[in-house]
Structures are given as C-alpha cells and as structure tokens.
mmCIF file of C-alpha atoms in Angstrom:
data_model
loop_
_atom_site.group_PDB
_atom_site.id
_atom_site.type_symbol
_atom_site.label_atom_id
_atom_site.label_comp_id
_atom_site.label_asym_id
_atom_site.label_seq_id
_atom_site.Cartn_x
_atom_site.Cartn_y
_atom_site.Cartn_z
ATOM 1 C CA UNK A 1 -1.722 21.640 11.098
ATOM 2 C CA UNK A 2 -2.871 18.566 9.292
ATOM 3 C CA UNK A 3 -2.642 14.982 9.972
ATOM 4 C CA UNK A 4 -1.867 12.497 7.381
ATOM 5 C CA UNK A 5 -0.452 8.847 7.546
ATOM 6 C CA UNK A 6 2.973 7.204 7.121
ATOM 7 C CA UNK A 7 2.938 3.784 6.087
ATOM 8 C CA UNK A 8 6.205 1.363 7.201
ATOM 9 C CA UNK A 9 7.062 -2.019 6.347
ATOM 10 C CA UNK A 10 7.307 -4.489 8.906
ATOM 11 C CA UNK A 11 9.901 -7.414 8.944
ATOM 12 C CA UNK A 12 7.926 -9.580 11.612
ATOM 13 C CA UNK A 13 4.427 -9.749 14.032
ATOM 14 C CA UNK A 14 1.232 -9.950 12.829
ATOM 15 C CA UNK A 15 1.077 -6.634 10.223
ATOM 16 C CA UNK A 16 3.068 -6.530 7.344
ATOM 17 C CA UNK A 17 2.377 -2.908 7.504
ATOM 18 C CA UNK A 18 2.646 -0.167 10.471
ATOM 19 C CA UNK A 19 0.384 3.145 9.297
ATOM 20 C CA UNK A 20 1.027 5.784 11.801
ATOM 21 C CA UNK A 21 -0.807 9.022 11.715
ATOM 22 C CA UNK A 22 1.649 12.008 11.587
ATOM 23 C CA UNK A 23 0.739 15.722 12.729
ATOM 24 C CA UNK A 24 2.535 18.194 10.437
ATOM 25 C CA UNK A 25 2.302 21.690 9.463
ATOM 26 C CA UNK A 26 0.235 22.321 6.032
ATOM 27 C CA UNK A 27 1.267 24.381 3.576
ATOM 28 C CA UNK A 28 -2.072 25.576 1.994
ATOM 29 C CA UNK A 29 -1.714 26.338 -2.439
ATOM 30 C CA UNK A 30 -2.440 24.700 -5.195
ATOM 31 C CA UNK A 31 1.559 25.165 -6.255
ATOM 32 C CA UNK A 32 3.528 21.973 -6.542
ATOM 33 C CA UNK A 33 6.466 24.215 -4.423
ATOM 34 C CA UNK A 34 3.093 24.404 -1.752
ATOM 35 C CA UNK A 35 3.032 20.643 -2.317
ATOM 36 C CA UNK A 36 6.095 19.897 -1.569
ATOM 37 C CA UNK A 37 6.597 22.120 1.339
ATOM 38 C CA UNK A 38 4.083 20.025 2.718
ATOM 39 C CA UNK A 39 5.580 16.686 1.967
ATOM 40 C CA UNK A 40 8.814 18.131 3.387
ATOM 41 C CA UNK A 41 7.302 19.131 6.413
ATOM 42 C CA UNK A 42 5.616 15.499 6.797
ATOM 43 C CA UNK A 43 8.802 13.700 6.335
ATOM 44 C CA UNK A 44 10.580 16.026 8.766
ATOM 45 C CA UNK A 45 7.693 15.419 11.451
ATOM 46 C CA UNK A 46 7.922 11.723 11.053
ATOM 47 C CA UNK A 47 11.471 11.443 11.570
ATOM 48 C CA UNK A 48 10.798 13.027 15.098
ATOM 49 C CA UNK A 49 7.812 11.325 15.768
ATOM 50 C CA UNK A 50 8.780 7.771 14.640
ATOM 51 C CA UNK A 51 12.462 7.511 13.914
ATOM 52 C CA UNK A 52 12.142 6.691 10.582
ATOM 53 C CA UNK A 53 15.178 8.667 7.685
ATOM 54 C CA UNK A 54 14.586 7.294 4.544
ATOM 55 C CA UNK A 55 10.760 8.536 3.622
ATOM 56 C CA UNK A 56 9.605 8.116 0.091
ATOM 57 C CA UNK A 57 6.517 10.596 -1.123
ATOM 58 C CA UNK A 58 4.857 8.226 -4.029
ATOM 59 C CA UNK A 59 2.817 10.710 -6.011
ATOM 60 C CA UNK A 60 3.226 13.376 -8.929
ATOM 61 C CA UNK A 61 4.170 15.651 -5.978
ATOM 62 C CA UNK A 62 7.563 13.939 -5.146
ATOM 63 C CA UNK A 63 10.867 15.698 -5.369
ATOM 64 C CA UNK A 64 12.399 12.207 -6.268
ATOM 65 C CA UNK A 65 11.845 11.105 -9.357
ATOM 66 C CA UNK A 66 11.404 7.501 -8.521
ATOM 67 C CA UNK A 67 8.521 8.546 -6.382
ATOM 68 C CA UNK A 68 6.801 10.617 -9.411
ATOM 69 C CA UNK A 69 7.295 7.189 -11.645
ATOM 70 C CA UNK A 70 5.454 4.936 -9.074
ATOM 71 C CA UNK A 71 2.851 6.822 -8.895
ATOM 72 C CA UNK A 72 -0.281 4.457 -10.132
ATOM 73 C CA UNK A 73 -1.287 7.715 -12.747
ATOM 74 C CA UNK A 74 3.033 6.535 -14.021
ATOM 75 C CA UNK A 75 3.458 3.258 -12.809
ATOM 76 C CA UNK A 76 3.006 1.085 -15.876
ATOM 77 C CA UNK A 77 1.780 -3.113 -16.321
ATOM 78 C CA UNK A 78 3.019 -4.757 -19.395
ATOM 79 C CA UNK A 79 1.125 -7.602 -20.222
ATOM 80 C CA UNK A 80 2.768 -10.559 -22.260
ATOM 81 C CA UNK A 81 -0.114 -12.522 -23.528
ATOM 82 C CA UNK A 82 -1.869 -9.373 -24.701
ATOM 83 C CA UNK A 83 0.609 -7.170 -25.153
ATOM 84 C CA UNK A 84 -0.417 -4.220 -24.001
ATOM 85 C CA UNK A 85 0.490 -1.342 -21.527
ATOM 86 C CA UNK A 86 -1.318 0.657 -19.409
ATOM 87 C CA UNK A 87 -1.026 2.522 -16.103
ATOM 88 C CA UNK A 88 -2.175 0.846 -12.824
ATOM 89 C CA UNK A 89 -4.837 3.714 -12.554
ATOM 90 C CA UNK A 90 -6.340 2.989 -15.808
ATOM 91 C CA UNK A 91 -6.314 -0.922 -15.014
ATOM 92 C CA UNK A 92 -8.462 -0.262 -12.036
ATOM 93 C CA UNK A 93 -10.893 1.958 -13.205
ATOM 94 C CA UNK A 94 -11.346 -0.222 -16.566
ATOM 95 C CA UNK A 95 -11.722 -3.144 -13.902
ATOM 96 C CA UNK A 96 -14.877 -1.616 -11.800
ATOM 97 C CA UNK A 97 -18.281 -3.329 -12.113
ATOM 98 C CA UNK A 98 -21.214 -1.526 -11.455
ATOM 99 C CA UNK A 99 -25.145 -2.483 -11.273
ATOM 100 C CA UNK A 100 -25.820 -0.928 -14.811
ATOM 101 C CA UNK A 101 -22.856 -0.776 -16.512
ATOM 102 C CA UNK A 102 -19.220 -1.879 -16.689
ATOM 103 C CA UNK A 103 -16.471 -3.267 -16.910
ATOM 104 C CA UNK A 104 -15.329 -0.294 -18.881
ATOM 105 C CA UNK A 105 -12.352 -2.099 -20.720
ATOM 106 C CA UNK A 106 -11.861 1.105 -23.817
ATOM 107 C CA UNK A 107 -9.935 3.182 -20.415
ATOM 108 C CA UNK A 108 -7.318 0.930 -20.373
ATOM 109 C CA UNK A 109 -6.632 2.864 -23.581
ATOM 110 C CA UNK A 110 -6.838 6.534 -22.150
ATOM 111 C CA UNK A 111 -5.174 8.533 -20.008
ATOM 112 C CA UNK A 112 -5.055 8.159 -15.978
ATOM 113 C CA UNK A 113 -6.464 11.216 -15.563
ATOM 114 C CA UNK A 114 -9.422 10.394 -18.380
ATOM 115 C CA UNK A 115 -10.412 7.259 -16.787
ATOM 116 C CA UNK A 116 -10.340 8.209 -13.349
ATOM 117 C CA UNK A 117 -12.753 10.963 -14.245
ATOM 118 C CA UNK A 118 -14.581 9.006 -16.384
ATOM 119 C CA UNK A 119 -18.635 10.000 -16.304
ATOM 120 C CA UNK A 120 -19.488 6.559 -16.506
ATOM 121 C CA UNK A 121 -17.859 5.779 -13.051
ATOM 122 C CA UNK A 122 -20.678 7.960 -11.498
ATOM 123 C CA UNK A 123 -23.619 7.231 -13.670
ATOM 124 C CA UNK A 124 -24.405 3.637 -13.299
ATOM 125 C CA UNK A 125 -25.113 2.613 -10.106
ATOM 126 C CA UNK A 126 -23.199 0.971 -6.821
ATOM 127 C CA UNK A 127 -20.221 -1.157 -7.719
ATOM 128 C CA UNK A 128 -20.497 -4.867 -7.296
ATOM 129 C CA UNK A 129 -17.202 -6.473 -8.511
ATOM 130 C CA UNK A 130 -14.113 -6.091 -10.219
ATOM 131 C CA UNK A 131 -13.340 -7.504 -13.692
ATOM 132 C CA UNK A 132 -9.841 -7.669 -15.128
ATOM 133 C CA UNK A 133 -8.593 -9.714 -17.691
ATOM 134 C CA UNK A 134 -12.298 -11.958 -17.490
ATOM 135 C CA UNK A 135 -10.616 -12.551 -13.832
ATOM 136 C CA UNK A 136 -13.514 -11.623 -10.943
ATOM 137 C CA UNK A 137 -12.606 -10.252 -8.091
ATOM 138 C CA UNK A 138 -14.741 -9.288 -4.841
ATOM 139 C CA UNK A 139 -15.041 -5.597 -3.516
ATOM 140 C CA UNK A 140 -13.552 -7.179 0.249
ATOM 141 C CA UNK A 141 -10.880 -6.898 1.500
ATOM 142 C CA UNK A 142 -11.365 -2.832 0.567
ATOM 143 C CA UNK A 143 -8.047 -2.639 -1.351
ATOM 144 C CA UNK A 144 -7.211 -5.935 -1.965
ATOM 145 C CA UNK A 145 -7.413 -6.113 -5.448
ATOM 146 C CA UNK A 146 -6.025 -2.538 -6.013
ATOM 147 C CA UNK A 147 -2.967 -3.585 -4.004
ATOM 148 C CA UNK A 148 -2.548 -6.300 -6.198
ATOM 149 C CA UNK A 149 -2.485 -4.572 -9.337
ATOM 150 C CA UNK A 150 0.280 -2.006 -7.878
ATOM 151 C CA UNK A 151 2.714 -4.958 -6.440
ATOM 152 C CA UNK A 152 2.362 -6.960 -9.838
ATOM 153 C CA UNK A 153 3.595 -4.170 -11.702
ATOM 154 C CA UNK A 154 6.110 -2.852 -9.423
ATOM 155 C CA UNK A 155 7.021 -6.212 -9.327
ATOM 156 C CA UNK A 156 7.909 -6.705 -13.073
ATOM 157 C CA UNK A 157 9.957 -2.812 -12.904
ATOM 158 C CA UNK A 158 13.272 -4.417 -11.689
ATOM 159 C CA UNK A 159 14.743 -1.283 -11.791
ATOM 160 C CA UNK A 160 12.794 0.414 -9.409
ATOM 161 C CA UNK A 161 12.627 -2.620 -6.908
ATOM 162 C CA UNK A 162 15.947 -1.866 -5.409
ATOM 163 C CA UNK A 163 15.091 1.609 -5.124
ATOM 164 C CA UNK A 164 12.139 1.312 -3.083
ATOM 165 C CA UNK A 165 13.582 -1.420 -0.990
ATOM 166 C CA UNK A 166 16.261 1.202 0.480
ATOM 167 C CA UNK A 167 13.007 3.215 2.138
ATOM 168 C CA UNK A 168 11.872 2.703 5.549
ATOM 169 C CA UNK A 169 8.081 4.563 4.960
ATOM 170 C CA UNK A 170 6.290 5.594 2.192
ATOM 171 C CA UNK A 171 3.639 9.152 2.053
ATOM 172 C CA UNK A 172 0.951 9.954 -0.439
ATOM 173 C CA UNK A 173 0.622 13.593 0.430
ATOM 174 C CA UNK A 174 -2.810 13.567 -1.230
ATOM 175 C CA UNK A 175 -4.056 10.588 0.327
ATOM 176 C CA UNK A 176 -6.351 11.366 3.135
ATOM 177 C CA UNK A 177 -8.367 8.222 4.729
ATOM 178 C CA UNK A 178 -11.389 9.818 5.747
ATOM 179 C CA UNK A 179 -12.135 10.543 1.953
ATOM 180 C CA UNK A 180 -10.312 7.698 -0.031
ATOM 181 C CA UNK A 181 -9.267 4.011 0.198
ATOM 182 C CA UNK A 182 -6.990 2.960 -2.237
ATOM 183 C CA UNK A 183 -3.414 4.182 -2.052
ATOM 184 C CA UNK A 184 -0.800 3.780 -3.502
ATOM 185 C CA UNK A 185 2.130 4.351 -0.585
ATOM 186 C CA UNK A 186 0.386 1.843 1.170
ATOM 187 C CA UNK A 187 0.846 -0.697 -1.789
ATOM 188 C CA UNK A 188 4.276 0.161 -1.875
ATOM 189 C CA UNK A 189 4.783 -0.590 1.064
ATOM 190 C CA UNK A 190 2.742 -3.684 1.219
ATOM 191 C CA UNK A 191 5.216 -4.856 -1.530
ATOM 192 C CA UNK A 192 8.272 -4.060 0.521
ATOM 193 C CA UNK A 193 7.098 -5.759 3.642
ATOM 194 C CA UNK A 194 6.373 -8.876 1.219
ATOM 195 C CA UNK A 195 10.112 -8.970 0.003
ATOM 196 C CA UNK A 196 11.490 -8.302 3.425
ATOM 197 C CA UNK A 197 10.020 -11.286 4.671
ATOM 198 C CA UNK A 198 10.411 -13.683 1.204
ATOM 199 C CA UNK A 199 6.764 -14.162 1.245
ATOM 200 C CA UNK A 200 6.804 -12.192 -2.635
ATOM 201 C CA UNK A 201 7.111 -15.047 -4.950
ATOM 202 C CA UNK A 202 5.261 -15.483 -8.661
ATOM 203 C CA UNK A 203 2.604 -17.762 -7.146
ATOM 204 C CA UNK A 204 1.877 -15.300 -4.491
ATOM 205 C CA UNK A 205 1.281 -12.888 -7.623
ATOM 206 C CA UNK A 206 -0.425 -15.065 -10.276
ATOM 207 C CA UNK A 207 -2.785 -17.342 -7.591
ATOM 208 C CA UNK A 208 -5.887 -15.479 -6.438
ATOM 209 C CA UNK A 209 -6.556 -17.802 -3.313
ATOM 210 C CA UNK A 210 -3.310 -17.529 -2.186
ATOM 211 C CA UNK A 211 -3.238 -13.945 -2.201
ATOM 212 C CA UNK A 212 -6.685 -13.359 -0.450
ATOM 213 C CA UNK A 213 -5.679 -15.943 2.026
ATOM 214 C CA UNK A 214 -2.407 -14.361 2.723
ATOM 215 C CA UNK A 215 -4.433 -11.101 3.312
ATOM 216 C CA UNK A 216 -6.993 -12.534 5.924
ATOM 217 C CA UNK A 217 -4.278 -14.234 7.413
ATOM 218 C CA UNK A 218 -1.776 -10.879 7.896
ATOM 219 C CA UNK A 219 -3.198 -8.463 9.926
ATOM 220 C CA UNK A 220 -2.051 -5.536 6.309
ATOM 221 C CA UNK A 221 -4.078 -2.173 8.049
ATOM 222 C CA UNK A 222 -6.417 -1.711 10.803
ATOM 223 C CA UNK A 223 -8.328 -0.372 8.664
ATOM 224 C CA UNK A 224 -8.896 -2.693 6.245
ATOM 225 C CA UNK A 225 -11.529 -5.538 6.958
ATOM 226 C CA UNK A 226 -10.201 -9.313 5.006
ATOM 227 C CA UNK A 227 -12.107 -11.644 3.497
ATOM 228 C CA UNK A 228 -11.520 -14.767 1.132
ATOM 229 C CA UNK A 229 -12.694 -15.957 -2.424
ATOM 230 C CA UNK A 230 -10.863 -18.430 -4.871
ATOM 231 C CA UNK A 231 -9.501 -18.509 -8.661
ATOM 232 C CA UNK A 232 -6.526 -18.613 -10.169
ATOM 233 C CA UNK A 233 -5.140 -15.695 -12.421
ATOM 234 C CA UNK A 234 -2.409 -15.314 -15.049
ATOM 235 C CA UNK A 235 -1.682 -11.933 -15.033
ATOM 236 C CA UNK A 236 1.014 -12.259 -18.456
#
C-alpha cells in the first residue's frame, strides 16, 4: 500500500484547494504499464474514498494525453516580448538563485530533463531567491512562484483550459510530499479553483502583489506557509 495525495478544486470557504491523502495499492516497476497500474489504482481508491469521477494524472505517466502535455517537463510558456519558448520546468530551474551562483538563464535553452539535473543546482550553495525575466521573487510562500509559472502558461494554452476545467481532482503519481514541494497537479488545480470562482483575470497573472496577497489571503494547502512581497511583472 502507498499513500499519495489528491488535490480538488474548491468553489467556496477559505481553500481554493482540498489535498486529501489517498491509501492505494502500489504497483512496484520501473514500467510505465507498472506506472499506470498505480495511477489506476489511485483514481479507483479516490472515487471510494472521496466521491470524486473525473481524476486527471498530470505527469509523463498519464494514459490521457492531455495529462502527458501538462506536465511542467511538456507544458510550454511563450513569451511575446522575447519571443521565446520553453517548458515550465526549464523556467524554474533557470530562475533559482543560489549563494554562489545563479540565475542559470542558458537552461531555459535545454531540455527539462537537462536542467533539472543540472550540476550547478547542487554545487553552489543554499538558494536565496528566484530570478525570472530580471523579476525577483522570494523563496515564501514554498511554491508560490512555481505555481505561478504553471497557471500563466496553462493560462495562455486555450485549448487545454476547457479540458482541465471538466476534472474534479488532479494526481501526480510521482509526487510524494515528504520528499518534494513543487507540483504540478497541485498547480493545476490551483488554476481551476481560480476560474471556478472568477478570481483568474490578467492582473491576477501579470501583478506580483496581487498574487502574493491573494495567496496569504486564501488558505491554497495546509501545507504551505504564505507570505507577502511587492512588484509588478509583465510576463509577455
């Protein structure tokens, strides 16, 4: 047995997102079919436990294709003013500041899996800040600026928005929160909660105040700790 969580948008109280801890039976193998045995068996347990139907698995791992293409190794940004593309992945690991070293801007022009394993990640220190676009951003809230990356670029996929608003939870079968933060079926559905409740608006996305306030002031995870700091970004 394993235990991983489900994370479900919320349409009103004080959370914008439920996560719920689901006890399922583990298929062990490094096989994708082992993979997705597992995510099946998650989705099936979660439906019983919670009530949920429609589940979306977000990672490489997913037996729907939308859920393979928003994973943050696929999910792409598209930037206007500098015209340039690059995953979500690469944008955050480009964006981390460390003591010696950093921001490493050249992995915004590798792969996902190159600049997450990037040696330079590891060699230079603790990380003090994030850096994207010349735009600062704190290390608290935890995932606060990760989550903003993800919902500005799901944001600008139209086709996929639609999609992922017809799920009631979202799974990252590799995401385990004893070992990890960030993750992206949490963003996901972050972003859904935001357009359920037409708080999800371009000033919400470009205005860095604004979007650290809304955080403190939305109880997102209990797990996540808020905090606020100021600036305005253009993210185009």
């Amino acid at each position: 047995m394993a235990k991983r969580p489900v994370f479900i948008p919320t349409t009103d109280g004080p959370a914008l997102v439920s996560t719920v801890l689901v006890d399922f039976e583990w298929f062990p193998g490094m096989a994708l079919s082992q993979a997705q045995k597992c995510v099946e068996s998650l989705h099936d347990a979660t439906r019983k436990a919670v009530g949920v139907q429609r589940i979306l698995e977000i990672s490489s791992k997913s037996k729907e294709d939308l859920g393979v293409q928003l994973s943050a190794f696929n999910l792409k940004i598209r930037t206007l003013k500098y015209q340039r593309e690059f995953s979500v992945e690469c944008a955050y690991q480009a964006s981390k500041v460390f003591e010696r070293g950093g921001p490493f801007t050249d992995l915004l022009g590798a792969t996902s899996l190159e600049a997450k394993r990037d040696p330079r990640l590891t060699q230079n220190g603790r990380m003090t800040k994030f850096v994207f676009f010349k735009q600062e951003w704190p290390l608290e809230p935890r995932t606060a600026f990760y989550d903003w990356l993800y919902i500005n670029a799901l944001h600008k996929h139209i086709d996929y928005v639609d999609e992922v608003l017809q799920y009631q939870a979202f799974t990252d079968i590799a995401f385990n929160p004893e070992r990890s933060v960030n993750c992206q079926a949490y963003a996901a559905a972050l972003y859904s909660s935001l357009v359920r409740r037409k708080m999800l608006n371009q000033t919400l996305l470009q205005d860095q105040e604004l979007y650290l306030s809304m955080v403190k002031g939305m109880k997102v995870s209990n797990a996540h700790e808020n905090t606020v700091t100021q600036d305005r970004i253009n993210f185009d």
